[in-house]
Amino acid sequence: MEAKLRIQMADGLQFSRVAWGFWRWTEWGITVDDLAALIPQVLERGITTIDHADGYAEGTAEEAFGAALAKNPSLRDRMQLITKCTLVYPWSGSRVKYYDTSEEYILRQVETSLRKLQTDHIDLLLLHRPDPLMDPESTARAFDKLHASGKVGHFGVSNYKPLDFDMLASYCDQPLITNQVEVSVMQHENFDDRTIQHALTKRIHPIVWSPLAGGRIFTGTDEVSVRVRDELERVRAEIGAERIDDVAFAWLFTHPVGFVPITGSCELEYVERPLQALKYTLTKEQWFAIWSAQTGRRVP
Ligand SMILES: NC(=O)c1ccc[n+]([C@@H]2O[C@H](COP(=O)([O-])OP(=O)(O)OC[C@H]3O[C@@H](n4cnc5c(N)ncnc54)[C@H](OP(=O)(O)O)[C@@H]3O)[C@@H](O)[C@H]2O)c1
């Protein structure tokens, strides 16, 4: 079991098989002291990879995490920190939301993230979304400088399509070690457009956001949600799992690409829940039954 709790993302970089994400920091409604108490408990359960972005909770998620970490700085060495940048938000003063993947902007944002997170390095920096105005030479220079200074260990992207990924990679000396994308029993877009197959081609493990479709697998009342929930329930009974979220995570873990799902809750019970699912491998019949429940039709 222990070996299954870790995954090799790149030379010199292991992640936990499940990551913990801070997008919903404001929704959680907990204090920095609560968070400081929670972090060691999550780490003890073997979840050591933490997902941030400069814009989560209008920039306050990184700040809160840094303040919690400052109460016990020795924990830093037991975790891998991911953060993202390149989205410029109106709340930061711009007239419209836009992307900035320039060297200057990335360097500036990383300095801000380091300060807020109260750390001297980020283990993995992701570019949050593909940028139609990208100058990839400029982006690649930022990566080189950040790597040379030791401020960022590894680089990757998020929500990139195969052509965007390959274009940027072709300019970079630093390898792109992952693509963080949305995948779940309810969200197949990245299969349909071959982003997952591209990850297999590149031998990279995608990090997966909203692995429970943002909670829709439990609460969705639309036709697709109901159909998928019924099928998850059927498979849950077949494999003897306790809950349908175990099946939704098992559906991800069964895929050979090696998905690393990010849990989005502050309830310890939910954060560690996906670890339960590691013990199940769905049969092809079960995997496709869930697939077809989402699409509403049999595969051709
Ligand atoms: N790269 C990107 O563009 C991008 C975009 C979105 C998100 N992300 C990352 O992905 C992370 C996860 O996304 P997400 O929060 O949408 O994930 P999610 O796990 O699909 O959804 C989380 C929601 O589901 C509920 N939930 C989780 N586990 C549950 C369980 N076992 N039983 C009942 N309810 C449960 C949570 O409720 P409670 O809040 O009540 O616990 C929460 O409202 C984010 O924190 C962020 O780090 C990245």
PDB file of C-alpha atoms in Angstrom, residues 85-88 98-110 125 127 129 131 133-143 145-146 160 168:
ATOM      1  CA  CYS A  85       0.203  32.050 -12.288  1.00  0.00           C
ATOM      2  CA  THR A  86      -0.564  33.906 -15.569  1.00  0.00           C
ATOM      3  CA  LEU A  87      -4.238  34.793 -14.939  1.00  0.00           C
ATOM      4  CA  VAL A  88      -4.666  38.531 -14.346  1.00  0.00           C
ATOM      5  CA  TYR A  98      -6.537  38.408 -19.217  1.00  0.00           C
ATOM      6  CA  TYR A  99      -3.424  36.231 -19.430  1.00  0.00           C
ATOM      7  CA  ASP A 100       0.201  37.254 -19.032  1.00  0.00           C
ATOM      8  CA  THR A 101       2.849  34.615 -19.710  1.00  0.00           C
ATOM      9  CA  SER A 102       5.744  37.034 -20.111  1.00  0.00           C
ATOM     10  CA  GLU A 103       9.081  36.592 -18.366  1.00  0.00           C
ATOM     11  CA  GLU A 104       8.603  39.771 -16.320  1.00  0.00           C
ATOM     12  CA  TYR A 105       5.118  38.858 -15.148  1.00  0.00           C
ATOM     13  CA  ILE A 106       5.978  35.260 -14.216  1.00  0.00           C
ATOM     14  CA  LEU A 107       9.091  36.355 -12.286  1.00  0.00           C
ATOM     15  CA  ARG A 108       7.070  38.949 -10.417  1.00  0.00           C
ATOM     16  CA  GLN A 109       4.240  36.567  -9.568  1.00  0.00           C
ATOM     17  CA  VAL A 110       6.618  33.887  -8.314  1.00  0.00           C
ATOM     18  CA  LEU A 125       5.063  26.034 -11.063  1.00  0.00           C
ATOM     19  CA  LEU A 127       0.988  28.171 -16.142  1.00  0.00           C
ATOM     20  CA  ARG A 129      -4.240  28.507 -18.814  1.00  0.00           C
ATOM     21  CA  ASP A 131      -2.342  32.143 -23.593  1.00  0.00           C
ATOM     22  CA  LEU A 133      -0.713  35.980 -26.911  1.00  0.00           C
ATOM     23  CA  MET A 134       2.177  33.919 -25.526  1.00  0.00           C
ATOM     24  CA  ASP A 135       5.740  34.704 -26.555  1.00  0.00           C
ATOM     25  CA  PRO A 136       7.209  31.301 -25.702  1.00  0.00           C
ATOM     26  CA  GLU A 137      10.818  32.544 -25.760  1.00  0.00           C
ATOM     27  CA  SER A 138       9.973  35.002 -23.024  1.00  0.00           C
ATOM     28  CA  THR A 139       8.165  32.318 -20.983  1.00  0.00           C
ATOM     29  CA  ALA A 140      11.087  29.919 -21.382  1.00  0.00           C
ATOM     30  CA  ARG A 141      13.509  32.597 -20.119  1.00  0.00           C
ATOM     31  CA  ALA A 142      11.443  32.936 -16.944  1.00  0.00           C
ATOM     32  CA  PHE A 143      11.612  29.173 -16.395  1.00  0.00           C
ATOM     33  CA  LYS A 145      15.940  32.002 -14.431  1.00  0.00           C
ATOM     34  CA  LEU A 146      13.636  30.514 -11.803  1.00  0.00           C
ATOM     35  CA  TYR A 160      -3.383  23.028 -21.998  1.00  0.00           C
ATOM     36  CA  LEU A 168       5.638  25.695 -25.367  1.00  0.00           C
TER      37      LEU A 168
END
